[in-house]
Structures are given as structure tokens and as C-alpha cells.
């Protein structure tokens, strides 16, 4: 059986929220149980340094993200689950790739262009003000993450598609110069994924500060659900589920039958207070068991570390010999005969 290699990275700067769960974590964990795929999932801690220079936050986020994935039942016998910084071949490859990448290609990266645009808009003289080389080179590090493991498919959000295109360009360029070493990866964007709404009705996202963290304690979960914005319709008045944040969140978790039943309650004019209580209880029941495992893992970080070290070892069984080949291909090899 030839397995498809699926690879994705999670930047370690925040605490996983319901939107991350529905959009990325849940499908990735489901895929980890599929023996037709070989997933590589990693904590992108070097990427975290691009946007976060708070060491404690990077460490805490790494811990929370790893605990989240493990608590949710990631199958680490199939999936290779590791921390980017434990696989030094990634940064080594990033250098080699950067020597085969046109600067002009990086000038076109959205993240860099947005930073330059923000400087221009604010009347700043230096267009590169506040732009680090880490930000500028970010797509090359990401290409190294992907190409090192010869990933076929890369599940990402829409905002990352350009980076996969760049990884394809960069890999193709390297192959052209040094021989066919790299698989050219495909981006995999899930359409239904990105639409979980946050507290204020906009897309749930850390940058809008409207998230519901996945494993907040029960009391806080209740408080947050009660804060979700609704309109001023009274109990008894029919309501539109399709423009409702409560409904959009419920729909991401419930079965088709459950969703159909709730739609009828909207037509009948369910009150917002009742619907919020109902959504809270539903989410709480759904998340309770995993939340307990999560809390237990946070109390035993050495178990998390052990799982990550095991993952790094498996990743390196692949990356060490592969990198040796890459090194040789560019002319860096032993002089002895
Ligand atoms: N940059 C990605 C993000 O912000 C995370 C990431 C880093 C990644 N390396 C990757 C995703 C490699 C896919 C493949 O979401």
C-alpha cells in the first residue's frame, strides 16, 4: 500500500479555540486514524518566533496545542507528531532552498506585502519598517517544512494557499537545478471549514478577539456562550437560523437530525436565553471527556514531552538520510574516496 503523505503545521502562538477545532484539528485527527494516509503534524515553533517574541507565550502555547491534540485522540502510532525545532534538518533545508529562491518571489508574499502596505498607509518613510528577515523568509521555512517530508497534500486555510504555491515553485526550481528530489505538494483547502462564527458574529479568529477557547472550564464556557451576540427578537417570534451565530456553532457539532430539530425550534420562536443554555449544555457534554484528558495532560507535561520526542525520532528517521542526499546533491559531501 502506498500511503499519501499529508502534512500540516500549527504555529505555537495561541490557545486552540472552537474555530481551530472545527476547521483544522478535528479533520486532522480523523485523518490520523485513516491507514491510507501518513500524516505529519508538527508544532511550528520556529514560525511562532516570527510574530511572537514572548518566550513564555511560545512555550505555553506549545504545551497547550500538544495537549489539545493528544487529548482529542490523535493517533500517534500512525501520525508523526513532532515539534519543528526538534528536527534541525528543517532549518538546514530552509537555507539550501533560500539559495535557490528568487528574492522577487518573496517580495510577492501576502504577509510581507501587507506589512509594507501598512507602512505606506501610515505615511512611514521606510517601507520595511518592522519587517524582520524572519517574516520575509517565512515562505521558505514553510517550503522546507513541506518538502523535507515529500508531502503530497497540505491541509491549510485559504490564507495559506499562496505559501503552498510558493513551496511548489521553490521545490520545482530546486528539482530543476539538482535533480528530482522533491514531491511537488498540493494545497487542500476545506470549504466548509472556515465559517465558524465568534462571539461578535464575525469569523471566529484570534485576531478579532472573539474566540471561545476549546477547553475553557465549564463555568467560563457558559459565560462565553451567554455573551454571544444575538438580535433583539423576543421569545415566541420566529427567528432566522442562517444568520445566527448560536446556530452556526451548534451546526458544526450536531448531527443532521439534531440540526433539523433546532431549525424547527427557531421557526417556533425559541428564546435566545433558552437557545444559549441549550448550546452551552450541548458543547459542554461534547467536550467534557476530552477536557478532562487535557487537564490531566497539562498536569503531566513530561508525558507530552515524551510523545513529542518519540515523534521527532520518527520524523528524523526520514529527514536525516534524506537531508544527507540533498546535501550530496548540492556538492556538500565527504572529500574522502
Ligand atoms: N504558516 C502556517 C499557518 O500560519 C503554519 C505552518 C507552518 C504550516 N508550516 C507549515 C502549515 C507547513 C502547513 C505546512 O497556519
XYZ file of C-alpha atoms in Angstrom, residues 1 10 37-38 42 64 88 101 140 144 154 156 158 177 184 228 238 277 288 333:
20
model
C 0.000 0.000 0.000
C 0.344 24.661 13.740
C -2.683 8.375 4.794
C 0.527 9.046 6.641
C 4.011 19.446 13.756
C -1.463 23.711 25.148
C 17.125 20.500 12.705
C 14.733 31.040 -4.370
C 10.919 29.466 2.539
C 11.245 23.381 3.893
C -1.095 20.057 2.737
C -4.422 24.658 5.177
C -7.316 29.871 2.451
C 18.829 22.533 -10.707
C 5.501 18.905 -5.561
C -22.610 35.535 22.006
C -39.805 33.275 14.578
C -28.421 27.437 27.601
C -16.198 17.235 28.742
C 29.826 15.735 0.845
